[in-house]
CSV table of C-alpha atoms and ligand atoms in Angstrom, one decimal:
chain,number,residue,atom,x,y,z
A,23,MET,CA,-7.9,7.3,-21.7
A,24,ALA,CA,-7.4,9.0,-18.4
A,25,PHE,CA,-9.3,12.0,-17.0
A,26,VAL,CA,-6.2,13.9,-15.7
A,27,SER,CA,-6.3,17.6,-16.0
A,28,GLY,CA,-2.6,18.1,-14.5
A,29,LEU,CA,-0.6,18.3,-11.4
A,30,LYS,CA,-1.1,20.5,-8.5
A,31,CYS,CA,1.3,21.3,-5.5
A,32,ARG,CA,0.0,20.3,-2.2
A,33,GLU,CA,1.5,23.0,-0.3
A,34,CYS,CA,1.3,26.1,-2.5
A,35,GLY,CA,-1.6,24.8,-4.8
A,36,ARG,CA,0.2,26.0,-8.1
A,37,GLU,CA,-0.8,23.6,-11.2
A,38,GLN,CA,1.1,22.5,-13.9
A,39,PRO,CA,0.6,20.0,-16.9
A,40,ALA,CA,1.0,16.4,-16.1
A,41,SER,CA,4.7,15.2,-16.5
A,42,PRO,CA,7.2,13.0,-14.7
A,43,VAL,CA,7.8,15.3,-11.7
A,44,ASN,CA,7.0,14.9,-8.1
A,45,VAL,CA,8.0,18.3,-6.5
A,46,CYS,CA,6.7,21.8,-7.1
A,47,ASP,CA,9.4,24.2,-8.7
A,48,PHE,CA,8.1,27.0,-6.4
A,49,CYS,CA,8.2,25.5,-3.0
A,50,PHE,CA,9.4,21.9,-3.3
A,51,GLY,CA,6.0,20.7,-2.1
A,52,PRO,CA,4.9,17.2,-3.4
A,53,MET,CA,2.8,17.3,-6.5
A,54,GLU,CA,-0.5,15.6,-6.7
A,55,VAL,CA,-2.7,14.4,-9.7
A,56,VAL,CA,-5.7,16.5,-10.6
A,57,TYR,CA,-8.6,15.0,-12.2
A,58,ASP,CA,-11.3,16.3,-14.3
A,59,TYR,CA,-14.1,15.0,-11.8
A,60,ALA,CA,-16.8,16.7,-13.8
A,61,THR,CA,-16.1,14.4,-16.9
A,62,ILE,CA,-15.5,11.2,-14.7
A,63,SER,CA,-18.8,11.8,-12.8
A,64,GLU,CA,-20.5,11.5,-16.4
A,65,VAL,CA,-18.8,8.4,-17.2
A,66,VAL,CA,-18.5,6.2,-14.3
A,67,SER,CA,-21.0,4.1,-12.6
A,68,ARG,CA,-21.2,1.0,-10.3
A,69,ASP,CA,-22.3,-1.0,-13.5
A,70,ARG,CA,-19.2,0.0,-15.7
A,71,ILE,CA,-17.0,-0.8,-12.7
A,72,GLU,CA,-18.6,-4.3,-12.2
A,73,ALA,CA,-18.3,-5.1,-15.9
A,74,GLY,CA,-14.7,-4.1,-16.0
A,75,PRO,CA,-11.5,-6.3,-15.9
A,76,LEU,CA,-10.8,-8.3,-12.8
A,77,SER,CA,-7.7,-6.1,-11.8
A,78,ILE,CA,-7.2,-2.7,-10.4
A,79,TRP,CA,-7.9,-1.6,-14.2
A,80,ARG,CA,-11.7,-1.8,-13.4
A,81,TYR,CA,-11.3,1.5,-11.7
A,82,GLY,CA,-9.4,2.9,-14.8
A,83,ASP,CA,-11.7,6.0,-14.9
A,84,LEU,CA,-10.3,7.0,-11.4
A,85,LEU,CA,-6.4,6.3,-12.3
A,86,PRO,CA,-4.2,8.8,-13.8
A,87,ALA,CA,-2.9,6.5,-16.7
A,88,ASP,CA,-4.4,5.2,-19.9
A,89,SER,CA,-6.7,2.3,-18.9
A,90,ASP,CA,-7.1,1.2,-22.6
A,91,ASN,CA,-3.5,0.1,-22.6
A,92,PRO,CA,-2.3,-0.7,-19.1
A,93,VAL,CA,0.9,-2.5,-18.1
A,94,ASP,CA,-1.2,-5.3,-16.5
A,95,ILE,CA,0.1,-8.5,-14.6
A,96,MET,CA,-3.3,-8.4,-12.9
A,97,ALA,CA,-2.8,-6.5,-9.7
A,98,GLY,CA,-5.8,-6.3,-7.5
A,99,TYR,CA,-9.1,-7.8,-7.2
A,100,THR,CA,-7.9,-9.8,-4.3
A,101,PRO,CA,-10.0,-11.7,-1.6
A,102,LEU,CA,-11.8,-9.8,1.1
A,103,LEU,CA,-12.7,-12.6,3.6
A,104,LYS,CA,-14.6,-12.8,6.7
A,105,ALA,CA,-12.5,-13.5,9.4
A,106,ASP,CA,-14.5,-15.2,12.2
A,107,ASN,CA,-11.8,-17.3,13.8
A,108,LEU,CA,-9.4,-14.3,14.1
A,109,GLY,CA,-12.3,-12.4,15.2
A,110,LYS,CA,-13.2,-14.8,18.0
A,111,ARG,CA,-9.9,-14.6,19.4
A,112,LEU,CA,-10.1,-10.7,19.5
A,113,GLY,CA,-13.7,-10.2,20.3
A,114,LEU,CA,-14.8,-8.8,17.2
A,115,ASN,CA,-17.7,-10.2,15.3
A,116,ASN,CA,-17.7,-8.3,12.1
A,117,LEU,CA,-13.8,-8.5,10.8
A,118,TYR,CA,-12.6,-8.8,7.6
A,119,ILE,CA,-9.2,-9.5,5.9
A,120,LYS,CA,-8.3,-7.6,2.6
A,121,ASN,CA,-5.7,-10.3,1.7
A,122,ASP,CA,-3.4,-8.3,-0.8
A,123,SER,CA,-0.5,-11.0,-0.2
A,124,VAL,CA,-1.8,-12.8,-3.1
A,125,ASN,CA,-1.1,-10.3,-5.8
A,126,PRO,CA,1.0,-11.4,-8.9
A,127,SER,CA,4.4,-10.5,-7.1
A,128,PHE,CA,2.9,-11.1,-3.6
A,129,SER,CA,2.5,-7.6,-2.3
A,130,PHE,CA,0.1,-4.6,-2.7
A,131,LYS,CA,3.1,-2.9,-4.5
A,132,ASP,CA,1.6,-4.4,-7.9
A,133,ARG,CA,-1.3,-1.8,-7.6
A,134,VAL,CA,1.1,1.2,-7.6
A,135,VAL,CA,3.5,0.0,-10.0
A,136,SER,CA,1.0,-1.1,-12.5
A,137,VAL,CA,-0.1,2.4,-12.6
A,138,ALA,CA,3.3,3.9,-12.7
A,139,ALA,CA,4.5,1.5,-15.4
A,140,THR,CA,1.7,2.3,-17.6
A,141,LYS,CA,2.2,6.1,-17.1
A,142,ALA,CA,6.0,5.7,-17.6
A,143,ARG,CA,5.3,4.0,-21.0
A,144,GLU,CA,2.8,6.8,-21.9
A,145,PHE,CA,5.7,9.5,-21.0
A,146,GLY,CA,7.9,7.6,-23.5
A,147,PHE,CA,10.4,6.0,-20.9
A,148,GLU,CA,12.2,3.0,-21.6
A,149,THR,CA,13.6,2.1,-18.3
A,150,ILE,CA,11.6,1.7,-15.0
A,151,SER,CA,13.6,2.1,-11.6
A,152,CYS,CA,13.1,2.5,-8.0
A,153,ALA,CA,14.3,2.6,-4.7
A,154,SER,CA,12.7,-0.1,-2.5
A,155,THR,CA,12.2,-1.6,0.8
A,156,GLY,CA,12.0,-5.0,-0.8
A,157,ASN,CA,8.6,-5.7,-2.3
A,158,LEU,CA,8.7,-2.7,-4.7
A,159,ALA,CA,11.8,-4.2,-6.3
A,160,CYS,CA,9.8,-7.3,-7.1
A,161,SER,CA,7.1,-5.4,-8.6
A,162,VAL,CA,8.9,-3.1,-10.7
A,163,ALA,CA,11.1,-6.0,-12.0
A,164,ALA,CA,7.7,-8.1,-12.9
A,165,HIS,CA,5.9,-5.2,-14.5
A,166,ALA,CA,9.1,-4.3,-16.7
A,167,ALA,CA,9.3,-8.1,-18.0
A,168,ARG,CA,5.6,-7.8,-18.9
A,169,ALA,CA,6.1,-4.4,-20.5
A,170,GLY,CA,9.4,-5.4,-22.5
A,171,MET,CA,11.0,-2.4,-20.6
A,172,ARG,CA,14.4,-2.4,-18.8
A,173,ALA,CA,14.4,-2.4,-15.0
A,174,VAL,CA,17.1,-1.0,-12.7
A,175,VAL,CA,16.1,-1.4,-8.9
A,176,PHE,CA,17.9,-0.3,-6.0
A,177,ILE,CA,17.7,-2.0,-2.5
A,178,PRO,CA,19.3,-1.9,0.8
A,179,ALA,CA,21.8,-4.7,0.9
A,180,ASP,CA,20.6,-6.0,4.2
A,181,LEU,CA,17.1,-7.2,2.5
A,182,GLU,CA,15.5,-10.7,3.2
A,183,ARG,CA,16.6,-13.4,0.8
A,184,GLY,CA,13.0,-13.8,-0.6
A,185,LYS,CA,12.9,-10.4,-1.5
A,186,VAL,CA,16.3,-10.4,-3.3
A,187,VAL,CA,15.4,-13.6,-5.2
A,188,GLY,CA,12.0,-12.5,-5.7
A,189,ALA,CA,13.1,-9.5,-7.7
A,190,ALA,CA,16.0,-11.1,-9.2
A,191,ILE,CA,14.2,-13.9,-11.2
A,192,TYR,CA,12.5,-11.3,-13.4
A,193,GLY,CA,16.0,-10.3,-14.9
A,194,PRO,CA,16.2,-6.5,-13.8
A,195,THR,CA,19.6,-5.0,-13.0
A,196,LEU,CA,19.4,-5.0,-9.4
A,197,VAL,CA,21.7,-2.7,-7.1
A,198,ALA,CA,22.3,-3.7,-3.6
A,199,VAL,CA,23.2,-0.5,-1.7
A,200,ASP,CA,25.3,-0.5,1.5
A,201,GLY,CA,23.0,1.7,3.6
A,202,THR,CA,19.5,2.2,4.8
A,203,TYR,CA,16.4,2.7,2.6
A,204,ASP,CA,16.6,6.3,3.1
A,205,GLN,CA,20.1,6.6,1.9
A,206,VAL,CA,18.9,4.5,-1.2
A,207,ASN,CA,16.2,6.5,-1.7
A,208,ARG,CA,18.5,9.7,-1.4
A,209,LEU,CA,20.7,8.3,-4.0
A,210,CYS,CA,17.9,7.4,-6.4
A,211,SER,CA,16.6,11.1,-6.1
A,212,GLU,CA,20.2,12.3,-7.4
A,213,LEU,CA,19.9,9.9,-10.3
A,214,ALA,CA,16.5,11.1,-11.2
A,215,ASP,CA,17.8,14.8,-11.4
A,216,ASN,CA,20.8,13.5,-13.5
A,217,ASP,CA,20.2,14.1,-17.2
A,218,ASP,CA,22.4,11.1,-17.8
A,219,TYR,CA,19.7,8.8,-16.2
A,220,ARG,CA,16.3,9.5,-17.9
A,221,TRP,CA,14.4,6.8,-16.2
A,222,ALA,CA,11.1,6.6,-14.6
A,223,PHE,CA,11.9,5.9,-10.8
A,224,VAL,CA,8.3,5.0,-10.0
A,225,ASN,CA,8.6,6.3,-6.3
A,226,ILE,CA,10.3,9.4,-7.2
A,227,ASN,CA,9.8,11.4,-10.5
A,228,MET,CA,6.5,9.1,-11.2
A,229,ARG,CA,5.3,9.4,-7.7
A,230,PRO,CA,2.2,11.4,-8.0
A,231,TYR,CA,0.8,8.7,-10.5
A,232,TYR,CA,2.3,5.7,-8.5
A,233,ALA,CA,0.8,6.7,-5.2
A,234,GLU,CA,-2.8,6.9,-6.7
A,235,GLY,CA,-2.6,3.2,-7.4
A,236,SER,CA,-3.4,2.6,-3.7
A,237,LYS,CA,-6.6,4.1,-3.8
A,238,THR,CA,-7.9,0.9,-5.5
A,239,LEU,CA,-7.4,-0.6,-1.8
A,240,GLY,CA,-10.1,1.6,-0.9
A,241,TYR,CA,-12.3,1.3,-4.1
A,242,GLU,CA,-12.0,-2.8,-3.9
A,243,VAL,CA,-13.0,-3.1,-0.2
A,244,ALA,CA,-16.1,-0.8,-0.8
A,245,GLU,CA,-17.1,-2.7,-3.9
A,246,GLN,CA,-16.8,-6.0,-2.0
A,247,LEU,CA,-18.9,-4.8,1.0
A,248,GLY,CA,-21.6,-4.0,-1.4
A,249,TRP,CA,-20.4,-0.5,-1.9
A,250,ARG,CA,-20.4,0.3,1.8
A,251,LEU,CA,-17.4,1.6,3.8
A,252,PRO,CA,-16.1,-0.2,6.9
A,253,ASP,CA,-16.1,1.6,10.3
A,254,HIS,CA,-12.6,1.1,10.7
A,255,VAL,CA,-9.5,0.0,8.8
A,256,VAL,CA,-6.1,-1.1,10.0
A,257,VAL,CA,-3.3,-0.1,7.7
A,258,PRO,CA,0.5,-0.8,7.9
A,259,SER,CA,2.6,2.4,6.9
A,260,ALA,CA,6.0,3.1,5.8
A,261,SER,CA,5.9,6.4,3.7
A,262,GLY,CA,2.3,6.7,4.7
A,263,ALA,CA,1.1,7.1,1.0
A,264,MET,CA,-1.1,3.9,0.9
A,265,PHE,CA,-2.8,5.2,4.3
A,266,THR,CA,-3.6,8.5,2.7
A,267,LYS,CA,-4.9,6.9,-0.6
A,268,ILE,CA,-7.2,4.5,0.7
A,269,TRP,CA,-8.8,7.5,2.6
A,270,LYS,CA,-8.8,9.4,-0.6
A,271,GLY,CA,-10.6,6.5,-2.6
A,272,PHE,CA,-13.3,6.4,0.1
A,273,ASN,CA,-13.9,10.0,-0.3
A,274,GLU,CA,-13.8,9.9,-4.1
A,275,LEU,CA,-16.5,7.0,-4.2
A,276,ALA,CA,-18.6,9.1,-1.9
A,277,CYS,CA,-18.4,12.3,-3.8
A,278,LEU,CA,-19.0,10.5,-6.9
A,279,GLY,CA,-22.4,9.1,-5.5
A,280,LEU,CA,-21.0,5.6,-5.8
A,281,LEU,CA,-21.7,4.4,-2.4
A,282,ASP,CA,-24.9,2.9,-1.4
A,283,GLY,CA,-27.4,5.6,-0.3
A,284,VAL,CA,-24.9,8.6,-0.5
A,285,GLU,CA,-25.7,11.4,-2.6
A,286,ALA,CA,-23.0,12.7,-5.0
A,287,SER,CA,-21.5,15.9,-4.0
A,288,SER,CA,-18.8,18.4,-5.4
A,289,PHE,CA,-15.2,17.9,-4.8
A,290,GLY,CA,-14.7,21.4,-3.3
A,291,PRO,CA,-12.1,23.9,-4.4
A,292,ASP,CA,-9.5,21.6,-2.9
A,293,GLN,CA,-10.1,18.2,-4.2
A,294,ASN,CA,-7.3,16.4,-2.4
A,295,THR,CA,-8.3,17.1,1.1
A,296,VAL,CA,-11.9,16.9,0.7
A,297,HIS,CA,-13.8,14.8,3.4
A,298,HIS,CA,-17.2,13.9,2.5
A,299,PRO,CA,-19.6,13.7,5.6
A,300,ALA,CA,-20.8,10.2,4.7
A,301,VAL,CA,-17.2,8.8,5.1
A,302,THR,CA,-17.1,7.9,8.8
A,303,THR,CA,-14.4,5.1,8.5
A,304,GLN,CA,-11.8,5.5,11.3
A,305,MET,CA,-8.3,5.1,9.8
A,306,HIS,CA,-5.8,3.3,12.1
A,307,MET,CA,-2.1,3.4,11.3
A,308,ALA,CA,0.2,0.5,12.3
A,309,GLN,CA,4.0,0.6,12.4
A,310,ALA,CA,6.8,-1.4,14.1
A,311,GLU,CA,8.4,0.2,17.2
A,312,GLY,CA,11.7,-0.1,15.4
A,313,CYS,CA,10.6,2.4,13.0
A,314,SER,CA,7.8,4.5,13.8
A,315,PRO,CA,8.4,8.2,13.2
A,316,ILE,CA,4.6,8.9,12.2
A,317,VAL,CA,3.2,7.2,15.5
A,318,SER,CA,5.8,9.2,17.4
A,319,ALA,CA,4.5,12.6,15.9
A,320,TRP,CA,1.0,11.4,16.6
A,321,ASP,CA,1.7,10.5,20.1
A,322,ASN,CA,3.4,13.5,20.7
A,323,ASP,CA,1.0,15.9,18.9
A,324,GLU,CA,3.3,17.1,16.6
A,325,ALA,CA,2.6,18.5,13.2
A,326,ARG,CA,6.0,17.6,11.9
A,327,ILE,CA,7.8,14.2,11.5
A,328,THR,CA,11.0,13.7,13.0
A,329,PRO,CA,13.3,11.3,10.8
A,330,VAL,CA,14.6,8.1,12.6
A,331,ARG,CA,17.2,5.3,11.6
A,332,PRO,CA,15.1,2.3,11.3
A,333,ASP,CA,16.0,-0.7,13.1
A,334,SER,CA,13.1,-3.1,12.8
A,335,LEU,CA,12.1,-6.8,11.8
A,336,ALA,CA,9.6,-5.3,9.4
A,337,LYS,CA,12.0,-4.2,6.8
A,338,SER,CA,9.2,-3.5,4.2
A,339,LEU,CA,8.1,-0.7,6.5
A,340,ALA,CA,11.5,0.6,7.4
A,341,ILE,CA,11.1,4.2,6.0
A,342,GLY,CA,12.7,6.6,8.5
A,343,ASN,CA,11.8,9.8,6.8
A,344,PRO,CA,8.2,9.2,5.5
A,345,ALA,CA,7.2,11.5,2.4
A,346,ASP,CA,3.6,11.3,3.1
A,347,GLY,CA,4.0,11.4,7.0
A,348,ILE,CA,2.4,14.8,7.7
A,349,TYR,CA,-0.5,14.0,5.4
A,350,SER,CA,-1.1,10.9,7.1
A,351,LEU,CA,-1.4,12.6,10.3
A,352,ARG,CA,-4.0,14.7,8.8
A,353,VAL,CA,-6.0,11.6,7.7
A,354,ILE,CA,-6.0,10.5,11.3
A,355,ASN,CA,-7.1,13.4,12.6
A,356,ASN,CA,-10.0,14.1,9.9
A,357,SER,CA,-11.1,10.4,10.4
A,358,GLY,CA,-11.0,10.3,14.1
A,359,GLY,CA,-8.5,7.3,13.9
A,360,SER,CA,-5.2,6.3,15.7
A,361,ALA,CA,-1.8,5.2,15.4
A,362,TYR,CA,0.0,2.7,17.2
A,363,ALA,CA,3.6,1.3,17.3
A,364,VAL,CA,3.8,-2.5,17.6
A,365,PRO,CA,6.7,-3.7,20.0
A,366,GLU,CA,9.1,-5.7,17.9
A,367,ASP,CA,8.7,-8.8,20.0
A,368,GLN,CA,5.1,-8.9,18.7
A,369,ILE,CA,5.4,-8.9,15.0
A,370,VAL,CA,6.0,-12.9,14.8
A,371,SER,CA,3.3,-13.4,17.2
A,372,GLY,CA,1.2,-11.3,14.8
A,373,ILE,CA,2.1,-13.6,11.9
A,374,ARG,CA,1.3,-16.8,13.7
A,375,LEU,CA,-1.8,-15.6,15.1
A,376,LEU,CA,-3.1,-14.7,11.5
A,377,ALA,CA,-1.8,-18.3,10.1
A,378,GLU,CA,-3.0,-20.3,12.9
A,379,THR,CA,-6.6,-18.7,12.7
A,380,GLU,CA,-7.5,-17.8,9.3
A,381,GLY,CA,-4.7,-20.0,7.0
A,382,ILE,CA,-2.9,-16.8,5.8
A,383,PHE,CA,1.0,-16.5,5.8
A,384,THR,CA,1.7,-12.9,5.8
A,385,GLU,CA,5.2,-11.3,6.0
A,386,THR,CA,6.5,-9.0,8.9
A,387,ALA,CA,4.3,-6.2,7.9
A,388,GLY,CA,1.3,-8.2,8.2
A,389,GLY,CA,2.5,-9.4,11.6
A,390,VAL,CA,2.5,-5.5,12.5
A,391,THR,CA,-0.9,-5.2,11.4
A,392,VAL,CA,-2.5,-7.9,13.0
A,393,SER,CA,-0.7,-7.0,16.3
A,394,ALA,CA,-2.2,-3.6,15.9
A,395,LEU,CA,-5.4,-4.8,15.4
A,396,ALA,CA,-5.2,-6.8,18.6
A,397,HIS,CA,-4.1,-3.8,20.6
A,398,LEU,CA,-7.0,-1.9,19.2
A,399,ALA,CA,-9.5,-4.6,19.9
A,400,GLU,CA,-8.3,-5.1,23.6
A,401,LYS,CA,-8.3,-1.3,24.5
A,402,GLY,CA,-12.1,-0.9,23.3
A,403,ALA,CA,-11.0,1.5,20.3
A,404,ILE,CA,-12.9,-0.9,18.1
A,405,GLY,CA,-16.4,-2.0,19.1
A,406,PRO,CA,-17.4,-5.9,18.9
A,407,ASP,CA,-19.8,-5.4,16.3
A,408,GLU,CA,-18.0,-2.8,14.2
A,409,LEU,CA,-17.3,-3.7,10.5
A,410,THR,CA,-13.4,-3.6,10.6
A,411,VAL,CA,-11.2,-4.2,7.7
A,412,VAL,CA,-7.5,-5.3,8.2
A,413,TYR,CA,-5.2,-4.8,5.4
A,414,ILE,CA,-2.8,-7.6,5.0
A,415,THR,CA,-0.4,-6.3,2.2
A,416,GLY,CA,2.6,-8.8,1.9
A,417,ASN,CA,3.3,-12.4,1.6
A,418,GLY,CA,5.1,-14.6,4.4
A,419,LEU,CA,7.1,-16.7,2.0
A,420,LYS,CA,9.3,-13.6,1.5
A,421,THR,CA,10.4,-13.1,5.0
A,422,GLN,CA,10.7,-16.8,6.1
A,423,GLU,CA,13.7,-16.0,8.2
A,424,ALA,CA,11.7,-14.0,10.7
A,425,VAL,CA,9.8,-17.1,11.5
A,426,GLU,CA,12.0,-20.1,10.6
A,427,ASP,CA,13.1,-20.6,14.2
A,428,GLU,CA,9.7,-20.4,15.6
A,429,VAL,CA,7.9,-23.1,13.7
A,430,VAL,CA,7.7,-26.8,14.6
A,431,ASN,CA,10.4,-28.8,13.0
A,432,PRO,CA,8.8,-31.8,11.1
A,433,LEU,CA,8.3,-35.2,12.5
A,434,THR,CA,11.6,-37.1,10.7
A,435,ILE,CA,10.7,-41.0,10.2
A,436,LYS,CA,11.6,-43.9,8.4
A,437,PRO,CA,9.2,-45.0,5.4
A,438,THR,CA,7.7,-47.4,7.7
A,439,ILE,CA,4.3,-47.5,9.8
A,440,SER,CA,6.1,-48.3,13.1
A,441,SER,CA,8.4,-45.6,12.7
A,442,PHE,CA,5.4,-43.2,11.8
A,443,GLU,CA,3.7,-44.5,14.9
A,444,ALA,CA,6.6,-44.2,17.1
A,445,ALA,CA,6.9,-40.5,16.2
A,446,PHE,CA,3.3,-39.6,16.1
A,447,ASN,CA,2.4,-41.0,19.4
A,448,GLY,CA,5.8,-40.0,20.9
B,29,LIG,C1,5.6,-0.8,1.0
B,29,LIG,C2,4.8,-1.5,2.0
B,29,LIG,C3,3.8,-1.0,2.8
B,29,LIG,C4,3.7,0.5,3.0
B,29,LIG,O1,3.3,1.4,1.9
B,29,LIG,P1,3.5,3.0,2.1
B,29,LIG,O2,2.6,3.4,1.0
B,29,LIG,O3,5.0,3.2,1.8
B,29,LIG,O4,3.2,3.4,3.6
B,29,LIG,C5,3.2,-1.8,3.6
B,29,LIG,N1,3.2,-3.2,3.4
B,29,LIG,C6,3.7,-3.6,2.5
B,29,LIG,C7,4.0,-5.3,2.6
B,29,LIG,C8,4.9,-2.9,1.7
B,29,LIG,O5,5.8,-3.6,1.0
B,30,LIG,ZN1,4.5,24.6,-4.1
């Protein structure tokens, strides 16, 4: 059962019953899920969460879909590890990595898709679909296979091979569009409005439910830290949805009294922008220079986002017109955080630094995140002893072409000791 009381427009505040829509009929603002927090606060507890399944569904009371019957390939419950080697390199003594690259389809997108697929089935859809920058395609196809639903996934034609194969293997209808992600997204928005295609587009008509799945990245880190929040988080952003939802997750935990030493408090009249005073985490956003519309708006002190045409190695972050851009700017402001655009030539060095220090092979988005972390440490925005969590959201085996010319070639030898020793000592 889900404690959802409806949808509410983030701009004009109008409410309506929960249905598969993402924009307000009155002002075209984005819709967000409204919860019955009064009932949630009676039900939820740390004990209940800790006794729950080892997936995002342990936080089912705080998710907008039926947690008794989820489409679950075991997304979430990923490791949070203390990163002493990387920390030493960067002068940070209290650094943790949230390693979300080990989700079932190898990115954090499994969290959002598990929620969206569950909700789509509740609404009676038989087909799930999406406009993807790559990882979403893999995750939608995987969850559709698990649920016995049809998947139709749309990707830009220039995607990395690992993402095309990593989606195709689950047997979806895979549509490669000759265009940018933003063009793919526009096409899918038109299809979602067309009565001939009554499909659940997870990041379009299902977006209010889908986006909520990213709150679990906030809940899990808090739980793994012993129901405490970090001083800083570093988060890679495309649409900005994950960034805003990690913040929302932290604030929900505080308001519900689930954090150590924090009194429960009311969610206030506008629950979606509530900032509990006990939440002092500074939210730092990382984008790649070749697609950094949110960082540009932040740097220029603008309240609006100017769309860009992406040209970046970090294809999973290549959204030129980010749906949650303005809301991300508010989160940066409210949290005293920052935003940084990583130069394109530092993406691969970030991937290598993480691999060589901590044994974690991340994709290009992770390279962006690690290089942004290094920048924040270097300029002193993160103090040496402050508790910092860096979110690693995708797996390096999907973007091998980014690094294959950079890694050392194997020693090629004959199957003899002498050949080995000649090569090894040479
Ligand atoms: C999609 C994606 C992101 C960005 O998510 P948004 O919620 O759109 O900002 C970050 N990292 C990876 C690996 C992704 O696939
Ligand atoms: Zn509205």
